[in-house]
């Protein structure tokens, strides 16, 4: 199974926190505390989200990060696309043997399969908004408290 980097999870976590703040800002240190991560890593991810126009920042006292769009207008795919620079699936880095029937033919066939898989990933992540995810998070927390 192919693995995404943790950048997507960090980006989605940060967006959900900012959505929960309802228009207020958070510092990268506050987000990093929730992630139990390094604020420098969080700032890098937030920088990519800013470049994708998903968040904005203000400097100085009282500054921080906040959403540039409403949570219902940001999908998980938006976060994924902002921070994942590479394809999830890729060919082997060295061309296979042309003397082998598999080596001669597998590349183009894998390209089609990989493209279809990536389209499915994009479509699935595009169905869930940050608002919907936050709603699920809050419902899960409420259920856990009721137990």
mmCIF file with all atom_site columns, N, CA, C and O in Angstrom, residues 97-128:
data_model
loop_
_atom_site.group_PDB
_atom_site.id
_atom_site.type_symbol
_atom_site.label_atom_id
_atom_site.label_alt_id
_atom_site.label_comp_id
_atom_site.label_asym_id
_atom_site.label_entity_id
_atom_site.label_seq_id
_atom_site.pdbx_PDB_ins_code
_atom_site.Cartn_x
_atom_site.Cartn_y
_atom_site.Cartn_z
_atom_site.occupancy
_atom_site.B_iso_or_equiv
_atom_site.pdbx_formal_charge
_atom_site.auth_seq_id
_atom_site.auth_comp_id
_atom_site.auth_asym_id
_atom_site.auth_atom_id
_atom_site.pdbx_PDB_model_num
ATOM 1   N N  . UNK A 1 97  ? 13.661  -3.935 -18.054 1.00 0.00 ? 97  UNK A N  1
ATOM 2   C CA . UNK A 1 97  ? 14.280  -4.559 -19.210 1.00 0.00 ? 97  UNK A CA 1
ATOM 3   C C  . UNK A 1 97  ? 13.306  -4.653 -20.376 1.00 0.00 ? 97  UNK A C  1
ATOM 4   O O  . UNK A 1 97  ? 12.198  -5.175 -20.243 1.00 0.00 ? 97  UNK A O  1
ATOM 5   N N  . UNK A 1 98  ? 13.753  -4.177 -21.530 1.00 0.00 ? 98  UNK A N  1
ATOM 6   C CA . UNK A 1 98  ? 12.969  -4.318 -22.752 1.00 0.00 ? 98  UNK A CA 1
ATOM 7   C C  . UNK A 1 98  ? 13.014  -5.738 -23.296 1.00 0.00 ? 98  UNK A C  1
ATOM 8   O O  . UNK A 1 98  ? 12.211  -6.102 -24.164 1.00 0.00 ? 98  UNK A O  1
ATOM 9   N N  . UNK A 1 99  ? 13.912  -6.561 -22.790 1.00 0.00 ? 99  UNK A N  1
ATOM 10  C CA . UNK A 1 99  ? 14.024  -7.951 -23.228 1.00 0.00 ? 99  UNK A CA 1
ATOM 11  C C  . UNK A 1 99  ? 12.984  -8.837 -22.548 1.00 0.00 ? 99  UNK A C  1
ATOM 12  O O  . UNK A 1 99  ? 12.773  -9.973 -22.952 1.00 0.00 ? 99  UNK A O  1
ATOM 13  N N  . UNK A 1 100 ? 12.311  -8.299 -21.540 1.00 0.00 ? 100 UNK A N  1
ATOM 14  C CA . UNK A 1 100 ? 11.328  -9.065 -20.771 1.00 0.00 ? 100 UNK A CA 1
ATOM 15  C C  . UNK A 1 100 ? 9.922   -8.629 -21.184 1.00 0.00 ? 100 UNK A C  1
ATOM 16  O O  . UNK A 1 100 ? 9.648   -7.428 -21.297 1.00 0.00 ? 100 UNK A O  1
ATOM 17  N N  . UNK A 1 101 ? 9.029   -9.587 -21.407 1.00 0.00 ? 101 UNK A N  1
ATOM 18  C CA . UNK A 1 101 ? 7.661   -9.269 -21.813 1.00 0.00 ? 101 UNK A CA 1
ATOM 19  C C  . UNK A 1 101 ? 6.964   -8.396 -20.769 1.00 0.00 ? 101 UNK A C  1
ATOM 20  O O  . UNK A 1 101 ? 6.240   -7.466 -21.110 1.00 0.00 ? 101 UNK A O  1
ATOM 21  N N  . UNK A 1 102 ? 7.191   -8.665 -19.492 1.00 0.00 ? 102 UNK A N  1
ATOM 22  C CA . UNK A 1 102 ? 6.593   -7.849 -18.438 1.00 0.00 ? 102 UNK A CA 1
ATOM 23  C C  . UNK A 1 102 ? 7.220   -6.454 -18.452 1.00 0.00 ? 102 UNK A C  1
ATOM 24  O O  . UNK A 1 102 ? 6.525   -5.441 -18.439 1.00 0.00 ? 102 UNK A O  1
ATOM 25  N N  . UNK A 1 103 ? 8.542   -6.405 -18.483 1.00 0.00 ? 103 UNK A N  1
ATOM 26  C CA . UNK A 1 103 ? 9.253   -5.129 -18.487 1.00 0.00 ? 103 UNK A CA 1
ATOM 27  C C  . UNK A 1 103 ? 8.867   -4.225 -19.636 1.00 0.00 ? 103 UNK A C  1
ATOM 28  O O  . UNK A 1 103 ? 8.759   -3.009 -19.477 1.00 0.00 ? 103 UNK A O  1
ATOM 29  N N  . UNK A 1 104 ? 8.663   -4.810 -20.812 1.00 0.00 ? 104 UNK A N  1
ATOM 30  C CA . UNK A 1 104 ? 8.291   -4.024 -22.002 1.00 0.00 ? 104 UNK A CA 1
ATOM 31  C C  . UNK A 1 104 ? 6.898   -3.416 -21.881 1.00 0.00 ? 104 UNK A C  1
ATOM 32  O O  . UNK A 1 104 ? 6.626   -2.379 -22.465 1.00 0.00 ? 104 UNK A O  1
ATOM 33  N N  . UNK A 1 105 ? 6.006   -4.055 -21.171 1.00 0.00 ? 105 UNK A N  1
ATOM 34  C CA . UNK A 1 105 ? 4.594   -3.676 -21.233 1.00 0.00 ? 105 UNK A CA 1
ATOM 35  C C  . UNK A 1 105 ? 3.981   -3.135 -19.942 1.00 0.00 ? 105 UNK A C  1
ATOM 36  O O  . UNK A 1 105 ? 2.914   -2.532 -19.987 1.00 0.00 ? 105 UNK A O  1
ATOM 37  N N  . UNK A 1 106 ? 4.630   -3.330 -18.836 1.00 0.00 ? 106 UNK A N  1
ATOM 38  C CA . UNK A 1 106 ? 3.990   -2.986 -17.566 1.00 0.00 ? 106 UNK A CA 1
ATOM 39  C C  . UNK A 1 106 ? 3.870   -1.480 -17.328 1.00 0.00 ? 106 UNK A C  1
ATOM 40  O O  . UNK A 1 106 ? 2.891   -1.015 -16.739 1.00 0.00 ? 106 UNK A O  1
ATOM 41  N N  . UNK A 1 107 ? 4.820   -0.707 -17.776 1.00 0.00 ? 107 UNK A N  1
ATOM 42  C CA . UNK A 1 107 ? 4.853   0.731  -17.473 1.00 0.00 ? 107 UNK A CA 1
ATOM 43  C C  . UNK A 1 107 ? 3.592   1.470  -17.870 1.00 0.00 ? 107 UNK A C  1
ATOM 44  O O  . UNK A 1 107 ? 2.975   2.158  -17.045 1.00 0.00 ? 107 UNK A O  1
ATOM 45  N N  . UNK A 1 108 ? 3.191   1.361  -19.127 1.00 0.00 ? 108 UNK A N  1
ATOM 46  C CA . UNK A 1 108 ? 2.000   2.075  -19.593 1.00 0.00 ? 108 UNK A CA 1
ATOM 47  C C  . UNK A 1 108 ? 0.738   1.581  -18.886 1.00 0.00 ? 108 UNK A C  1
ATOM 48  O O  . UNK A 1 108 ? -0.164  2.375  -18.579 1.00 0.00 ? 108 UNK A O  1
ATOM 49  N N  . UNK A 1 109 ? 0.674   0.286  -18.638 1.00 0.00 ? 109 UNK A N  1
ATOM 50  C CA . UNK A 1 109 ? -0.496  -0.270 -17.959 1.00 0.00 ? 109 UNK A CA 1
ATOM 51  C C  . UNK A 1 109 ? -0.572  0.201  -16.507 1.00 0.00 ? 109 UNK A C  1
ATOM 52  O O  . UNK A 1 109 ? -1.648  0.542  -16.006 1.00 0.00 ? 109 UNK A O  1
ATOM 53  N N  . UNK A 1 110 ? 0.570   0.238  -15.841 1.00 0.00 ? 110 UNK A N  1
ATOM 54  C CA . UNK A 1 110 ? 0.588   0.748  -14.471 1.00 0.00 ? 110 UNK A CA 1
ATOM 55  C C  . UNK A 1 110 ? 0.229   2.227  -14.419 1.00 0.00 ? 110 UNK A C  1
ATOM 56  O O  . UNK A 1 110 ? -0.454  2.672  -13.492 1.00 0.00 ? 110 UNK A O  1
ATOM 57  N N  . UNK A 1 111 ? 0.681   2.998  -15.411 1.00 0.00 ? 111 UNK A N  1
ATOM 58  C CA . UNK A 1 111 ? 0.336   4.418  -15.441 1.00 0.00 ? 111 UNK A CA 1
ATOM 59  C C  . UNK A 1 111 ? -1.180  4.606  -15.407 1.00 0.00 ? 111 UNK A C  1
ATOM 60  O O  . UNK A 1 111 ? -1.697  5.447  -14.666 1.00 0.00 ? 111 UNK A O  1
ATOM 61  N N  . UNK A 1 112 ? -1.902  3.832  -16.193 1.00 0.00 ? 112 UNK A N  1
ATOM 62  C CA . UNK A 1 112 ? -3.365  3.938  -16.231 1.00 0.00 ? 112 UNK A CA 1
ATOM 63  C C  . UNK A 1 112 ? -3.960  3.565  -14.879 1.00 0.00 ? 112 UNK A C  1
ATOM 64  O O  . UNK A 1 112 ? -4.823  4.276  -14.343 1.00 0.00 ? 112 UNK A O  1
ATOM 65  N N  . UNK A 1 113 ? -3.501  2.467  -14.303 1.00 0.00 ? 113 UNK A N  1
ATOM 66  C CA . UNK A 1 113 ? -4.013  2.030  -13.004 1.00 0.00 ? 113 UNK A CA 1
ATOM 67  C C  . UNK A 1 113 ? -3.716  3.068  -11.918 1.00 0.00 ? 113 UNK A C  1
ATOM 68  O O  . UNK A 1 113 ? -4.580  3.387  -11.101 1.00 0.00 ? 113 UNK A O  1
ATOM 69  N N  . UNK A 1 114 ? -2.503  3.571  -11.918 1.00 0.00 ? 114 UNK A N  1
ATOM 70  C CA . UNK A 1 114 ? -2.122  4.561  -10.915 1.00 0.00 ? 114 UNK A CA 1
ATOM 71  C C  . UNK A 1 114 ? -2.922  5.846  -11.077 1.00 0.00 ? 114 UNK A C  1
ATOM 72  O O  . UNK A 1 114 ? -3.352  6.460  -10.094 1.00 0.00 ? 114 UNK A O  1
ATOM 73  N N  . UNK A 1 115 ? -3.131  6.298  -12.309 1.00 0.00 ? 115 UNK A N  1
ATOM 74  C CA . UNK A 1 115 ? -3.929  7.507  -12.545 1.00 0.00 ? 115 UNK A CA 1
ATOM 75  C C  . UNK A 1 115 ? -5.359  7.315  -12.056 1.00 0.00 ? 115 UNK A C  1
ATOM 76  O O  . UNK A 1 115 ? -5.940  8.219  -11.442 1.00 0.00 ? 115 UNK A O  1
ATOM 77  N N  . UNK A 1 116 ? -5.933  6.143  -12.320 1.00 0.00 ? 116 UNK A N  1
ATOM 78  C CA . UNK A 1 116 ? -7.293  5.861  -11.850 1.00 0.00 ? 116 UNK A CA 1
ATOM 79  C C  . UNK A 1 116 ? -7.356  5.859  -10.324 1.00 0.00 ? 116 UNK A C  1
ATOM 80  O O  . UNK A 1 116 ? -8.305  6.380  -9.733  1.00 0.00 ? 116 UNK A O  1
ATOM 81  N N  . UNK A 1 117 ? -6.360  5.282  -9.682  1.00 0.00 ? 117 UNK A N  1
ATOM 82  C CA . UNK A 1 117 ? -6.323  5.244  -8.216  1.00 0.00 ? 117 UNK A CA 1
ATOM 83  C C  . UNK A 1 117 ? -6.194  6.653  -7.636  1.00 0.00 ? 117 UNK A C  1
ATOM 84  O O  . UNK A 1 117 ? -6.864  6.996  -6.654  1.00 0.00 ? 117 UNK A O  1
ATOM 85  N N  . UNK A 1 118 ? -5.363  7.472  -8.248  1.00 0.00 ? 118 UNK A N  1
ATOM 86  C CA . UNK A 1 118 ? -5.200  8.843  -7.755  1.00 0.00 ? 118 UNK A CA 1
ATOM 87  C C  . UNK A 1 118 ? -6.469  9.659  -7.962  1.00 0.00 ? 118 UNK A C  1
ATOM 88  O O  . UNK A 1 118 ? -6.839  10.457 -7.099  1.00 0.00 ? 118 UNK A O  1
ATOM 89  N N  . UNK A 1 119 ? -7.144  9.454  -9.086  1.00 0.00 ? 119 UNK A N  1
ATOM 90  C CA . UNK A 1 119 ? -8.426  10.140 -9.307  1.00 0.00 ? 119 UNK A CA 1
ATOM 91  C C  . UNK A 1 119 ? -9.446  9.730  -8.246  1.00 0.00 ? 119 UNK A C  1
ATOM 92  O O  . UNK A 1 119 ? -10.214 10.556 -7.752  1.00 0.00 ? 119 UNK A O  1
ATOM 93  N N  . UNK A 1 120 ? -9.471  8.453  -7.889  1.00 0.00 ? 120 UNK A N  1
ATOM 94  C CA . UNK A 1 120 ? -10.389 7.977  -6.847  1.00 0.00 ? 120 UNK A CA 1
ATOM 95  C C  . UNK A 1 120 ? -10.055 8.625  -5.497  1.00 0.00 ? 120 UNK A C  1
ATOM 96  O O  . UNK A 1 120 ? -10.958 9.022  -4.754  1.00 0.00 ? 120 UNK A O  1
ATOM 97  N N  . UNK A 1 121 ? -8.766  8.738  -5.194  1.00 0.00 ? 121 UNK A N  1
ATOM 98  C CA . UNK A 1 121 ? -8.340  9.397  -3.964  1.00 0.00 ? 121 UNK A CA 1
ATOM 99  C C  . UNK A 1 121 ? -8.794  10.851 -3.954  1.00 0.00 ? 121 UNK A C  1
ATOM 100 O O  . UNK A 1 121 ? -9.375  11.336 -2.979  1.00 0.00 ? 121 UNK A O  1
ATOM 101 N N  . UNK A 1 122 ? -8.552  11.552 -5.048  1.00 0.00 ? 122 UNK A N  1
ATOM 102 C CA . UNK A 1 122 ? -8.950  12.955 -5.157  1.00 0.00 ? 122 UNK A CA 1
ATOM 103 C C  . UNK A 1 122 ? -10.456 13.116 -4.995  1.00 0.00 ? 122 UNK A C  1
ATOM 104 O O  . UNK A 1 122 ? -10.929 14.007 -4.282  1.00 0.00 ? 122 UNK A O  1
ATOM 105 N N  . UNK A 1 123 ? -11.213 12.234 -5.646  1.00 0.00 ? 123 UNK A N  1
ATOM 106 C CA . UNK A 1 123 ? -12.672 12.316 -5.591  1.00 0.00 ? 123 UNK A CA 1
ATOM 107 C C  . UNK A 1 123 ? -13.158 12.082 -4.167  1.00 0.00 ? 123 UNK A C  1
ATOM 108 O O  . UNK A 1 123 ? -14.008 12.807 -3.660  1.00 0.00 ? 123 UNK A O  1
ATOM 109 N N  . UNK A 1 124 ? -12.596 11.093 -3.485  1.00 0.00 ? 124 UNK A N  1
ATOM 110 C CA . UNK A 1 124 ? -13.031 10.778 -2.126  1.00 0.00 ? 124 UNK A CA 1
ATOM 111 C C  . UNK A 1 124 ? -12.694 11.908 -1.167  1.00 0.00 ? 124 UNK A C  1
ATOM 112 O O  . UNK A 1 124 ? -13.523 12.326 -0.359  1.00 0.00 ? 124 UNK A O  1
ATOM 113 N N  . UNK A 1 125 ? -11.479 12.413 -1.226  1.00 0.00 ? 125 UNK A N  1
ATOM 114 C CA . UNK A 1 125 ? -11.098 13.516 -0.347  1.00 0.00 ? 125 UNK A CA 1
ATOM 115 C C  . UNK A 1 125 ? -11.877 14.787 -0.666  1.00 0.00 ? 125 UNK A C  1
ATOM 116 O O  . UNK A 1 125 ? -12.113 15.613 0.216   1.00 0.00 ? 125 UNK A O  1
ATOM 117 N N  . UNK A 1 126 ? -12.277 14.941 -1.908  1.00 0.00 ? 126 UNK A N  1
ATOM 118 C CA . UNK A 1 126 ? -13.054 16.112 -2.310  1.00 0.00 ? 126 UNK A CA 1
ATOM 119 C C  . UNK A 1 126 ? -14.481 16.100 -1.801  1.00 0.00 ? 126 UNK A C  1
ATOM 120 O O  . UNK A 1 126 ? -15.165 17.123 -1.818  1.00 0.00 ? 126 UNK A O  1
ATOM 121 N N  . UNK A 1 127 ? -14.958 14.966 -1.324  1.00 0.00 ? 127 UNK A N  1
ATOM 122 C CA . UNK A 1 127 ? -16.331 14.863 -0.807  1.00 0.00 ? 127 UNK A CA 1
ATOM 123 C C  . UNK A 1 127 ? -16.473 15.377 0.611   1.00 0.00 ? 127 UNK A C  1
ATOM 124 O O  . UNK A 1 127 ? -17.579 15.650 1.054   1.00 0.00 ? 127 UNK A O  1
ATOM 125 N N  . UNK A 1 128 ? -15.387 15.454 1.354   1.00 0.00 ? 128 UNK A N  1
ATOM 126 C CA . UNK A 1 128 ? -15.469 15.843 2.765   1.00 0.00 ? 128 UNK A CA 1
ATOM 127 C C  . UNK A 1 128 ? -14.901 17.245 2.949   1.00 0.00 ? 128 UNK A C  1
ATOM 128 O O  . UNK A 1 128 ? -13.766 17.518 2.572   1.00 0.00 ? 128 UNK A O  1
#
